[in-house]
Short mmCIF file of C-alpha atoms (C1' of nucleotides) in Angstrom, two decimals:
data_model
loop_
_atom_site.label_atom_id
_atom_site.label_comp_id
_atom_site.label_asym_id
_atom_site.label_seq_id
_atom_site.Cartn_x
_atom_site.Cartn_y
_atom_site.Cartn_z
CA UNK A 516 -0.27 0.14 0.39
CA UNK A 517 1.69 3.06 -0.75
CA UNK A 518 1.91 6.03 1.50
CA UNK A 519 0.20 8.73 1.77
CA UNK A 520 2.46 11.75 1.61
CA UNK A 521 3.63 9.61 -1.54
CA UNK A 522 2.62 9.96 -5.12
CA UNK A 523 -0.05 8.23 -5.00
CA UNK A 524 -0.11 6.03 -9.56
CA UNK A 525 -3.70 5.73 -10.60
CA UNK A 526 -4.93 4.11 -13.38
CA UNK A 527 -8.13 4.59 -15.41
CA UNK A 528 -10.32 1.89 -17.65
CA UNK A 529 -13.29 2.45 -19.08
CA UNK A 530 -14.09 2.48 -22.56
CA UNK A 531 -16.11 5.27 -22.37
CA UNK A 532 -13.03 8.44 -23.30
CA UNK A 533 -15.81 11.24 -21.64
CA UNK A 534 -16.20 9.31 -18.47
CA UNK A 535 -12.25 9.02 -18.72
CA UNK A 536 -11.60 12.76 -19.72
CA UNK A 537 -14.07 13.87 -16.45
CA UNK A 538 -12.09 11.87 -13.93
CA UNK A 539 -8.74 13.00 -15.19
CA UNK A 540 -10.66 16.51 -15.03
CA UNK A 541 -11.50 16.36 -11.85
CA UNK A 542 -8.45 14.47 -10.24
CA UNK A 543 -6.24 16.44 -12.00
CA UNK A 544 -7.02 18.93 -8.75
CA UNK A 545 -5.23 17.23 -6.47
CA UNK A 546 -1.53 16.92 -6.80
CA UNK A 547 -0.77 13.85 -4.75
CA UNK A 548 -2.73 11.86 -7.75
CA UNK A 549 -0.71 11.06 -10.36
CA UNK A 550 -2.49 9.68 -13.81
CA UNK A 551 -0.60 7.04 -15.38
CA UNK A 552 -2.68 5.59 -17.21
CA UNK A 553 -6.27 5.51 -19.43
CA UNK A 554 -7.04 2.79 -20.79
CA UNK A 555 -10.32 1.26 -23.39
CA UNK A 556 -8.82 -1.45 -23.18
CA UNK A 557 -8.72 -4.43 -20.31
CA UNK A 558 -6.09 -6.14 -21.98
CA UNK A 559 -4.37 -2.34 -22.79
CA UNK A 560 -4.20 -2.45 -18.95
CA UNK A 561 -2.59 -5.26 -17.76
CA UNK A 562 0.14 -5.47 -19.95
CA UNK A 563 1.10 -1.66 -19.40
CA UNK A 564 0.57 -3.40 -15.01
CA UNK A 565 3.25 -5.58 -15.78
CA UNK A 566 5.90 -3.34 -16.97
CA UNK A 567 4.49 -0.11 -14.69
CA UNK A 568 3.91 0.65 -10.77
CA UNK A 569 -0.11 1.33 -10.15
CA UNK A 570 -1.47 2.23 -6.17
CA UNK A 571 -4.75 2.31 -7.84
CA UNK A 572 -7.59 1.66 -10.49
CA UNK A 573 -10.54 3.19 -11.73
CA UNK A 574 -12.71 -0.21 -13.50
CA UNK A 575 -15.06 0.53 -14.53
CA UNK A 576 -16.58 -3.46 -14.55
CA UNK A 577 -18.44 -3.60 -18.24
CA UNK A 578 -16.16 -2.95 -20.77
CA UNK A 579 -17.13 -4.99 -24.16
CA UNK A 580 -13.12 -7.16 -24.59
CA UNK A 581 -12.80 -8.92 -20.99
CA UNK A 582 -15.83 -8.82 -18.27
CA UNK A 583 -14.46 -6.97 -15.44
CA UNK A 584 -14.89 -9.39 -13.21
CA UNK A 585 -12.27 -11.71 -14.86
CA UNK A 586 -9.96 -8.11 -15.44
CA UNK A 587 -10.07 -7.46 -11.30
CA UNK A 588 -9.08 -11.24 -10.68
CA UNK A 589 -6.34 -10.32 -13.36
CA UNK A 590 -5.41 -7.13 -11.92
CA UNK A 591 -5.02 -8.28 -7.86
CA UNK A 592 -3.38 -11.78 -9.21
CA UNK A 593 -0.53 -9.80 -10.68
CA UNK A 594 -0.55 -6.67 -8.71
CA UNK A 595 -2.21 -7.72 -5.01
CA UNK A 596 -1.14 -4.16 -3.72
CA UNK A 597 -2.43 -2.77 -6.34
CA UNK A 598 -6.37 -1.00 -5.14
CA UNK A 599 -9.07 -1.74 -7.29
CA UNK A 600 -12.13 0.21 -7.24
CA UNK A 601 -14.74 -0.75 -9.22
CA UNK A 602 -17.07 2.18 -11.09
CA UNK A 603 -20.24 1.46 -12.28
CA UNK A 604 -23.83 2.34 -13.33
CA UNK A 605 -24.90 -1.21 -12.43
CA UNK A 606 -27.19 -1.02 -9.42
CA UNK A 607 -27.76 -4.65 -8.42
CA UNK A 608 -26.07 -5.77 -4.88
CA UNK A 609 -25.24 -8.73 -6.43
CA UNK A 610 -22.75 -7.23 -8.88
CA UNK A 611 -21.07 -5.20 -6.17
CA UNK A 612 -20.70 -8.28 -4.19
CA UNK A 613 -19.38 -10.44 -6.18
CA UNK A 614 -16.71 -7.87 -7.09
CA UNK A 615 -15.49 -7.00 -4.31
CA UNK A 616 -15.83 -11.05 -4.37
CA UNK A 617 -13.04 -10.58 -7.00
CA UNK A 618 -10.82 -8.02 -4.75
CA UNK A 619 -12.17 -4.11 -5.55
CA UNK A 620 -11.73 -2.73 -2.79
CA UNK A 621 -15.18 -0.32 -3.58
CA UNK A 622 -18.02 0.63 -5.29
CA UNK A 623 -18.63 3.28 -7.18
CA UNK A 624 -21.63 4.33 -9.15
CA UNK A 625 -20.97 6.62 -12.28
CA UNK A 626 -23.25 9.66 -10.61
CA UNK A 627 -20.78 10.14 -7.49
CA UNK A 628 -19.66 13.45 -7.24
CA UNK A 629 -16.58 14.69 -7.69
CA UNK A 630 -16.18 15.28 -3.47
CA UNK A 631 -17.17 11.64 -2.85
CA UNK A 632 -15.03 9.87 -5.29
CA UNK A 633 -12.15 11.73 -3.86
CA UNK A 634 -13.28 10.36 -0.26
CA UNK A 635 -13.42 7.39 -1.26
CA UNK A 636 -10.35 6.75 -3.55
CA UNK A 637 -8.68 8.09 -0.04
CA UNK A 638 -10.18 5.61 1.63
CA UNK A 639 -9.71 2.54 -0.87
CA UNK A 640 -6.01 3.92 -0.25
CA UNK A 641 -6.31 3.62 3.65
CA UNK A 642 -7.21 -0.51 2.98
CA UNK A 643 -10.96 0.91 4.22
CA UNK A 644 -13.57 -0.68 1.52
CA UNK A 645 -15.18 2.29 -0.24
CA UNK A 646 -18.43 2.46 -1.68
CA UNK A 647 -20.73 5.57 -2.77
CA UNK A 648 -23.34 7.24 -0.27
CA UNK A 649 -25.88 4.58 -3.45
CA UNK A 650 -24.53 2.13 -3.23
CA UNK A 651 -24.41 1.63 0.51
CA UNK A 652 -27.68 1.86 0.66
CA UNK A 653 -27.91 -0.38 -2.03
CA UNK A 654 -26.11 -3.19 0.07
CA UNK A 655 -28.22 -1.98 3.26
CA UNK A 656 -31.42 -2.76 1.62
CA UNK A 657 -30.84 -6.47 0.46
CA UNK A 658 -34.16 -7.70 -2.13
CA UNK A 659 -35.70 -11.14 -1.76
CA UNK A 660 -33.96 -13.30 -4.81
CA UNK A 661 -30.79 -12.58 -3.77
CA UNK A 662 -30.67 -14.02 -0.38
CA UNK A 663 -29.25 -16.93 -2.10
CA UNK A 664 -25.74 -16.33 -3.30
CA UNK A 665 -24.87 -16.73 -7.22
CA UNK A 666 -23.98 -19.89 -7.47
CA UNK A 667 -20.53 -19.54 -9.66
CA UNK A 668 -20.27 -22.33 -13.22
CA UNK A 669 -17.55 -23.84 -14.12
CA UNK A 670 -16.86 -23.02 -17.68
CA UNK A 671 -19.11 -26.10 -19.35
CA UNK A 672 -22.06 -25.55 -17.39
CA UNK A 673 -22.11 -21.72 -18.17
CA UNK A 674 -22.47 -23.19 -22.19
CA UNK A 675 -24.85 -25.58 -20.78
CA UNK A 676 -27.00 -23.18 -19.90
CA UNK A 677 -26.69 -20.66 -22.44
CA UNK A 678 -27.54 -23.48 -24.48
CA UNK A 679 -30.60 -25.05 -22.89
CA UNK A 680 -31.66 -20.82 -22.32
CA UNK A 681 -31.82 -21.92 -26.46
CA UNK A 682 -34.51 -24.56 -26.47
CA UNK A 683 -32.15 -26.78 -26.76
CA UNK A 684 -32.57 -30.71 -25.84
CA UNK A 685 -29.68 -32.60 -24.20
CA UNK A 686 -30.02 -35.07 -27.60
CA UNK A 687 -28.75 -32.11 -29.60
CA UNK A 688 -26.11 -30.04 -27.10
CA UNK A 689 -24.74 -33.91 -26.79
CA UNK A 690 -24.04 -33.20 -30.50
CA UNK A 691 -23.57 -30.57 -30.67
CA UNK A 692 -20.77 -30.70 -28.63
CA UNK A 693 -19.94 -34.51 -29.36
CA UNK A 694 -20.13 -35.25 -25.87
CA UNK A 695 -22.56 -38.16 -24.54
CA UNK A 696 -26.29 -37.29 -23.75
CA UNK A 697 -25.22 -39.31 -20.49
CA UNK A 698 -22.58 -36.03 -19.87
CA UNK A 699 -24.90 -33.06 -20.28
CA UNK A 700 -27.59 -35.05 -17.62
CA UNK A 701 -24.98 -34.54 -15.33
CA UNK A 702 -24.13 -30.99 -16.21
CA UNK A 703 -28.00 -30.25 -15.99
CA UNK A 704 -28.45 -31.97 -12.84
CA UNK A 705 -25.36 -29.52 -11.54
CA UNK A 706 -27.12 -26.86 -12.71
CA UNK A 707 -30.27 -27.86 -11.23
CA UNK A 708 -28.31 -28.19 -7.62
CA UNK A 709 -26.16 -25.22 -7.92
CA UNK A 710 -29.06 -22.97 -8.64
CA UNK A 711 -31.45 -24.91 -6.12
CA UNK A 712 -34.18 -25.51 -8.33
CA UNK A 713 -36.36 -27.71 -9.33
CA UNK A 714 -36.53 -27.65 -13.46
CA UNK A 715 -35.56 -25.72 -16.48
CA UNK A 716 -38.38 -23.48 -15.62
CA UNK A 717 -37.01 -22.53 -12.48
CA UNK A 718 -33.87 -22.33 -13.61
CA UNK A 719 -33.79 -20.24 -16.59
CA UNK A 720 -35.94 -17.54 -14.58
CA UNK A 721 -32.84 -17.70 -11.46
CA UNK A 722 -30.09 -17.30 -14.58
CA UNK A 723 -32.12 -14.67 -15.62
CA UNK A 724 -32.73 -12.85 -12.68
CA UNK A 725 -28.96 -13.06 -11.80
CA UNK A 726 -27.73 -12.35 -15.21
CA UNK A 727 -26.30 -15.12 -15.92
CA UNK A 728 -28.13 -15.41 -19.23
CA UNK A 729 -28.71 -12.44 -21.72
CA UNK A 730 -30.74 -13.86 -24.49
CA UNK A 731 -29.54 -10.96 -27.03
CA UNK B 210 -31.32 27.07 -35.90
CA UNK B 211 -28.58 29.06 -34.60
CA UNK B 212 -25.64 29.36 -38.03
CA UNK B 213 -22.75 28.08 -37.73
CA UNK B 214 -19.99 30.93 -37.87
CA UNK B 215 -22.60 32.33 -34.68
CA UNK B 216 -20.71 30.57 -31.70
CA UNK B 217 -22.84 27.70 -30.06
CA UNK B 218 -24.31 27.87 -26.96
CA UNK B 219 -24.84 23.98 -25.90
CA UNK B 220 -26.54 22.64 -22.16
CA UNK B 221 -25.83 19.41 -20.28
CA UNK B 222 -28.55 17.32 -19.03
CA UNK B 223 -26.63 14.55 -16.58
CA UNK B 224 -26.83 13.32 -13.61
CA UNK B 225 -23.04 12.11 -13.50
CA UNK B 226 -21.30 14.80 -12.80
CA UNK B 227 -18.25 12.84 -14.05
CA UNK B 228 -19.50 12.65 -17.56
CA UNK B 229 -20.72 16.36 -17.13
CA UNK B 230 -16.82 17.33 -16.02
CA UNK B 231 -15.76 15.36 -19.45
CA UNK B 232 -17.93 16.57 -21.56
CA UNK B 233 -16.75 20.05 -20.67
CA UNK B 234 -13.00 18.93 -20.84
CA UNK B 235 -13.46 17.56 -24.52
CA UNK B 236 -15.71 20.57 -26.29
CA UNK B 237 -13.71 23.26 -24.34
CA UNK B 238 -11.39 22.45 -26.99
CA UNK B 239 -14.00 23.10 -29.61
CA UNK B 240 -13.98 27.77 -29.15
CA UNK B 241 -17.19 27.70 -31.40
CA UNK B 242 -19.16 26.31 -28.51
CA UNK B 243 -19.83 28.19 -25.50
CA UNK B 244 -21.11 25.71 -22.74
CA UNK B 245 -23.93 27.30 -21.52
CA UNK B 246 -24.36 25.49 -18.00
CA UNK B 247 -24.73 21.37 -17.08
CA UNK B 248 -27.64 20.21 -14.78
CA UNK B 249 -27.97 16.82 -13.01
CA UNK B 250 -31.35 17.52 -12.53
CA UNK B 251 -34.03 18.05 -15.34
CA UNK B 252 -35.77 20.48 -13.58
CA UNK B 253 -33.38 23.01 -12.86
CA UNK B 254 -32.50 22.49 -17.26
CA UNK B 255 -36.05 23.79 -17.97
CA UNK B 256 -36.56 26.55 -15.27
CA UNK B 257 -32.55 27.68 -17.67
CA UNK B 258 -34.33 27.38 -20.72
CA UNK B 259 -36.99 29.79 -19.78
CA UNK B 260 -34.60 32.63 -19.39
CA UNK B 261 -31.60 31.66 -21.82
CA UNK B 262 -31.49 30.93 -25.27
CA UNK B 263 -29.84 27.46 -26.02
CA UNK B 264 -28.71 26.18 -28.80
CA UNK B 265 -28.22 22.28 -28.62
CA UNK B 266 -28.55 19.72 -25.78
CA UNK B 267 -26.77 17.11 -24.88
CA UNK B 268 -28.68 14.65 -22.99
CA UNK B 269 -29.11 11.79 -20.64
CA UNK B 270 -32.43 10.24 -20.85
CA UNK B 271 -32.09 8.29 -17.66
CA UNK B 272 -32.12 11.00 -15.19
CA UNK B 273 -33.33 11.30 -11.43
CA UNK B 274 -36.52 13.08 -11.51
CA UNK B 275 -37.96 13.40 -14.51
CA UNK B 276 -37.76 10.23 -17.55
CA UNK B 277 -35.32 11.63 -20.05
CA UNK B 278 -38.57 10.98 -23.01
CA UNK B 279 -40.56 13.34 -21.37
CA UNK B 280 -38.23 16.13 -20.61
CA UNK B 281 -36.93 15.70 -23.79
CA UNK B 282 -40.70 16.75 -24.91
CA UNK B 283 -41.02 19.67 -22.58
CA UNK B 284 -37.88 21.05 -24.44
CA UNK B 285 -39.22 21.33 -27.47
CA UNK B 286 -42.41 21.93 -26.55
CA UNK B 287 -40.53 25.40 -25.12
CA UNK B 288 -37.90 25.94 -27.59
CA UNK B 289 -39.04 24.18 -31.14
CA UNK B 290 -35.42 25.35 -32.47
CA UNK B 291 -32.87 24.34 -29.64
CA UNK B 292 -31.28 20.74 -30.83
CA UNK B 293 -31.57 17.59 -28.16
CA UNK B 294 -28.99 14.95 -29.05
CA UNK B 295 -29.99 12.29 -26.33
CA UNK B 296 -26.77 10.52 -24.67
CA UNK B 297 -27.02 7.02 -22.45
CA UNK B 298 -25.65 3.30 -22.55
CA UNK B 299 -29.27 2.07 -23.71
CA UNK B 300 -28.76 0.27 -26.87
CA UNK B 301 -32.00 -1.82 -26.69
CA UNK B 302 -33.83 -0.28 -30.48
CA UNK B 303 -36.80 0.57 -28.50
CA UNK B 304 -35.87 2.77 -26.40
CA UNK B 305 -33.60 4.53 -29.32
CA UNK B 306 -36.29 4.65 -32.44
CA UNK B 307 -39.04 5.97 -29.26
CA UNK B 308 -36.39 9.62 -27.69
CA UNK B 309 -36.70 10.14 -31.53
CA UNK B 310 -40.56 10.24 -31.54
CA UNK B 311 -39.61 12.61 -28.89
CA UNK B 312 -38.13 14.55 -30.92
CA UNK B 313 -34.61 14.11 -30.34
CA UNK B 314 -32.08 15.23 -33.00
CA UNK B 315 -29.56 11.60 -32.23
CA UNK B 316 -28.75 9.10 -29.67
CA UNK B 317 -25.53 8.73 -28.94
CA UNK B 318 -23.76 6.02 -26.73
CA UNK B 319 -21.20 7.60 -24.00
CA UNK B 320 -18.78 5.27 -25.21
CA UNK B 321 -18.33 7.54 -27.86
CA UNK B 322 -15.41 9.34 -29.11
CA UNK B 323 -13.97 12.43 -29.09
CA UNK B 324 -14.26 13.24 -33.13
CA UNK B 325 -17.06 11.40 -32.93
CA UNK B 326 -18.92 12.76 -30.17
CA UNK B 327 -17.62 16.77 -32.47
CA UNK B 328 -19.16 15.65 -35.74
CA UNK B 329 -22.16 14.12 -34.27
CA UNK B 330 -22.86 18.17 -32.28
CA UNK B 331 -22.20 19.67 -35.82
CA UNK B 332 -24.19 17.05 -38.33
CA UNK B 333 -27.23 17.57 -35.41
CA UNK B 334 -26.43 21.42 -35.98
CA UNK B 335 -26.74 21.09 -39.77
CA UNK B 336 -30.57 19.60 -39.22
CA UNK B 337 -29.36 16.27 -39.83
CA UNK B 338 -29.99 13.45 -37.42
CA UNK B 339 -26.71 12.08 -35.65
CA UNK B 340 -26.02 8.67 -34.45
CA UNK B 341 -22.95 7.86 -33.49
CA UNK B 342 -21.37 4.56 -34.92
CA UNK B 343 -22.70 1.82 -32.42
CA UNK B 344 -26.48 2.96 -32.94
CA UNK B 345 -26.32 3.55 -36.54
CA UNK B 346 -25.67 0.09 -36.07
CA UNK B 347 -28.62 -1.20 -33.05
CA UNK B 348 -31.11 1.57 -36.00
CA UNK B 349 -30.28 -1.02 -38.98
CA UNK B 350 -29.94 -4.34 -36.80
CA UNK B 351 -32.43 -5.18 -35.54
CA UNK B 352 -32.82 -7.80 -33.08
CA UNK B 353 -34.95 -11.10 -34.34
CA UNK B 354 -37.65 -11.37 -31.41
CA UNK B 355 -37.96 -7.57 -32.50
CA UNK B 356 -39.88 -8.70 -35.49
CA UNK B 357 -42.47 -11.08 -33.88
CA UNK B 358 -44.99 -8.98 -32.42
CA UNK B 359 -46.07 -10.14 -28.80
CA UNK B 360 -48.50 -12.98 -28.17
CA UNK B 361 -52.18 -11.81 -27.35
CA UNK B 362 -52.38 -14.35 -24.54
CA UNK B 363 -55.86 -15.55 -22.62
CA UNK B 364 -56.38 -14.46 -18.59
CA UNK B 365 -55.92 -18.05 -18.42
CA UNK B 366 -53.29 -18.37 -19.79
CA UNK B 367 -50.53 -15.66 -18.78
CA UNK B 368 -51.68 -17.28 -15.25
CA UNK B 369 -50.77 -20.15 -16.18
CA UNK B 370 -47.36 -18.90 -18.01
CA UNK B 371 -46.46 -17.52 -14.45
CA UNK B 372 -46.84 -20.75 -12.76
CA UNK B 373 -44.45 -22.34 -15.05
CA UNK B 374 -41.99 -19.37 -15.04
CA UNK B 375 -42.58 -20.17 -10.77
CA UNK B 376 -41.32 -24.17 -11.80
CA UNK B 377 -44.53 -25.82 -11.27
CA UNK B 378 -45.91 -29.36 -12.90
CA UNK B 379 -48.17 -29.71 -14.77
CA UNK B 380 -50.41 -31.78 -11.56
CA UNK B 381 -49.41 -28.58 -9.15
CA UNK B 382 -50.58 -27.06 -11.93
CA UNK B 383 -54.05 -28.79 -12.40
CA UNK B 384 -54.60 -28.52 -8.63
CA UNK B 385 -54.44 -25.23 -7.19
CA UNK B 386 -56.27 -24.47 -9.64
CA UNK B 387 -59.32 -27.13 -9.66
CA UNK B 388 -58.98 -28.30 -12.89
CA UNK B 389 -57.78 -31.42 -14.67
CA UNK B 390 -53.74 -31.88 -15.68
CA UNK B 391 -55.47 -32.19 -18.63
CA UNK B 392 -56.74 -29.09 -19.52
CA UNK B 393 -53.32 -27.21 -18.03
CA UNK B 394 -51.51 -29.58 -20.90
CA UNK B 395 -53.81 -28.27 -23.38
CA UNK B 396 -52.66 -24.66 -22.01
CA UNK B 397 -49.35 -25.56 -22.16
CA UNK B 398 -49.34 -26.18 -25.22
CA UNK B 399 -51.03 -23.21 -26.68
CA UNK B 400 -48.44 -21.06 -24.79
CA UNK B 401 -45.54 -22.77 -27.14
CA UNK B 402 -47.36 -22.37 -29.98
CA UNK B 403 -48.39 -18.88 -29.47
CA UNK B 404 -44.59 -18.18 -28.56
CA UNK B 405 -43.80 -20.36 -31.31
CA UNK B 406 -41.66 -22.57 -28.97
CA UNK B 407 -40.43 -25.75 -29.00
CA UNK B 408 -40.12 -26.15 -25.43
CA UNK B 409 -39.93 -23.89 -21.38
CA UNK B 410 -37.13 -22.95 -21.69
CA UNK B 411 -37.49 -21.40 -24.87
CA UNK B 412 -41.27 -19.84 -23.26
CA UNK B 413 -39.28 -18.39 -20.17
CA UNK B 414 -36.96 -16.46 -22.50
CA UNK B 415 -39.15 -15.32 -24.72
CA UNK B 416 -41.97 -13.93 -21.80
CA UNK B 417 -38.58 -12.80 -20.47
CA UNK B 418 -37.66 -11.07 -23.42
CA UNK B 419 -41.28 -9.59 -24.22
CA UNK B 420 -41.05 -7.89 -20.13
CA UNK B 421 -44.34 -11.00 -19.36
CA UNK B 422 -43.20 -12.20 -16.55
CA UNK B 423 -40.99 -10.15 -14.24
CA UNK B 424 -40.02 -12.88 -11.92
CA UNK B 425 -39.72 -10.66 -8.71
"C1'" DT C 568 -79.46 -15.09 -32.07
"C1'" DT C 569 -74.87 -17.25 -33.81
"C1'" DT C 570 -70.71 -16.95 -33.84
"C1'" DT C 571 -66.43 -16.69 -31.70
"C1'" DA C 572 -62.71 -17.18 -28.23
"C1'" DT C 573 -62.20 -19.35 -24.55
"C1'" DC C 574 -61.75 -22.87 -20.87
"C1'" DT C 575 -61.80 -27.26 -20.45
"C1'" DA C 576 -61.46 -32.33 -21.66
"C1'" DC C 577 -59.82 -36.54 -23.58
"C1'" DT C 578 -57.26 -40.92 -26.20
"C1'" DG C 579 -52.60 -42.67 -27.11
"C1'" DG C 580 -48.19 -42.25 -28.20
"C1'" DT C 581 -42.88 -40.17 -28.25
"C1'" DT C 582 -39.53 -37.84 -25.59
"C1'" DT C 583 -36.90 -35.23 -22.65
"C1'" DC C 584 -36.42 -34.16 -17.87
"C1'" DC C 585 -35.02 -35.19 -13.67
"C1'" DC C 586 -33.44 -38.04 -9.38
"C1'" DG C 587 -30.52 -42.18 -7.52
"C1'" DG C 588 -26.53 -42.96 -7.56
"C1'" DT C 589 -21.04 -44.38 -8.83
"C1'" DA C 590 -16.82 -43.73 -11.69
"C1'" DT C 591 -13.04 -42.30 -14.95
"C1'" DT C 592 -10.15 -39.45 -17.06
"C1'" DT C 593 -8.11 -34.24 -17.74
"C1'" DT C 594 -6.97 -29.78 -15.90
"C1'" DT C 595 -5.87 -27.08 -12.26
"C1'" DG C 596 -4.22 -25.00 -8.77
"C1'" DA C 597 -0.64 -25.29 -3.90
"C1'" DT D 409 3.60 -33.52 -7.38
"C1'" DC D 410 -0.55 -34.21 -4.78
"C1'" DA D 411 -4.49 -33.29 -4.09
"C1'" DA D 412 -8.75 -31.20 -5.69
"C1'" DA D 413 -11.82 -29.85 -9.19
"C1'" DA D 414 -14.08 -30.01 -13.50
"C1'" DA D 415 -15.41 -32.64 -17.55
"C1'" DT D 416 -16.64 -36.82 -18.96
"C1'" DA D 417 -19.38 -41.25 -18.76
"C1'" DC D 418 -22.64 -45.09 -17.11
"C1'" DC D 419 -26.73 -47.67 -14.69
"C1'" DG D 420 -31.78 -48.85 -14.16
"C1'" DG D 421 -36.16 -46.14 -13.69
"C1'" DG D 422 -40.24 -42.94 -12.67
"C1'" DA D 423 -41.73 -38.74 -13.94
"C1'" DA D 424 -42.59 -35.01 -16.61
"C1'" DA D 425 -43.03 -32.61 -21.29
"C1'" DC D 426 -44.68 -33.03 -25.77
"C1'" DC D 427 -46.96 -34.36 -30.01
"C1'" DA D 428 -51.26 -34.49 -32.56
"C1'" DG D 429 -56.12 -34.79 -32.70
"C1'" DT D 430 -60.44 -34.63 -31.13
"C1'" DA D 431 -64.60 -32.25 -29.28
"C1'" DG D 432 -68.13 -29.96 -25.55
"C1'" DA D 433 -69.23 -26.33 -22.13
"C1'" DT D 434 -69.46 -22.06 -21.55
"C1'" DA D 435 -69.20 -17.21 -22.25
"C1'" DA D 436 -68.38 -12.88 -25.16
"C1'" DA D 437 -68.72 -9.75 -29.38
"C1'" DA D 438 -71.34 -9.58 -33.40
#
DNA sequence: TTTTATCTACTGGTTTCCCGGTATTTTTGA
DNA sequence: TCAAAAATACCGGGAAACCAGTAGATAAAA
């Protein structure tokens, strides 16, 4: 963790140039903060991080190439001392908690004020978990269906889930993936178990609610 | 419509301070553009518009107080010559078309580059409809499910659909509704037919896409 | 009042799903 | 390199879903 009297090296990862510009402008006021760079793609930032010190990352969790979730985990793996602050417009509790699970030190919705932003930065750098005002409310007021935590699926399971949501039957999927229908059945069974549901109807609903299938 | 050699008076309505800051920074480069003000609430802007000339508004259609849709219509009613450019992250065709219907001269997703932004501003001021690149693609490539019209369900069918989405099986539903399971089967069959799908998985997906079951 | 839509119910049959186990191989992480 | 996780595969059996067709009862609209 960087000391507060030291210069803080900050990076921005966001696919919105406007947002990057806004953050830069707001943070330029702070003499302690040095903006090392801004990136519109996760991969570019990872390349940068390989060769440069970064104390804090403002990370949009909705990126075009990688999922911000995965990126967050990758960042903490490569550079555990880098503090990640998630920045997003998502106001769903499950998503917020998920990103924290993946190593982020806080979560800000994009409508934060500049003072709020700076406060959160400081808190995060002190090693605390930082939330913007709106996020705090979301955290403390959970919805019913959010009590069950989001099951973590394997790659294959995600794939099967996707295919099931497209109406594909077990034999069809087996043929498409070149595996035994019995294997598919096992995956299905595990999906039902993980989501704690009895049948596909419930499965799809649960997956939709957790935004694990988009449908478009 | 303001002349191009004249100074352009621009306003920003967005509840994200970061975005406002970013837009200001990007537009500060342009000497022709004078930023009259920025607003985080629709009402504030309407008050401003009452007493000031505004040539162009960059309007976030997702605002906390008013719907951006309504605000757009209000703006055009009060000041028909003011060009409204919608600014949003929504990528649904229906929403884009709806805002145009309400008098906007264009639609930009927030991940536009600065050059794209300026181009769109100029186009809009010339009286043309301006879209950012991504939006153009959305307009020209409508999603599959937008073609098939929403099937009209009978009262009973809606009820069955709801129960199916809750994971209820045919015999369970039959008991709950005090009818023969064979009757339920018929309703199910009709639902599959109306939605033009093969099984429950597809049925639920279709229903969700058409927002016919909420699940919450 | 007569048509039309909806809800109801049946026969008989095929396919798919779901449940309970178990177990080998491959991949991955510590 | 060793253990855990994931992907693969099997058995047997019961339940539920889906298909194709028909049809009476009732309620609403023309």
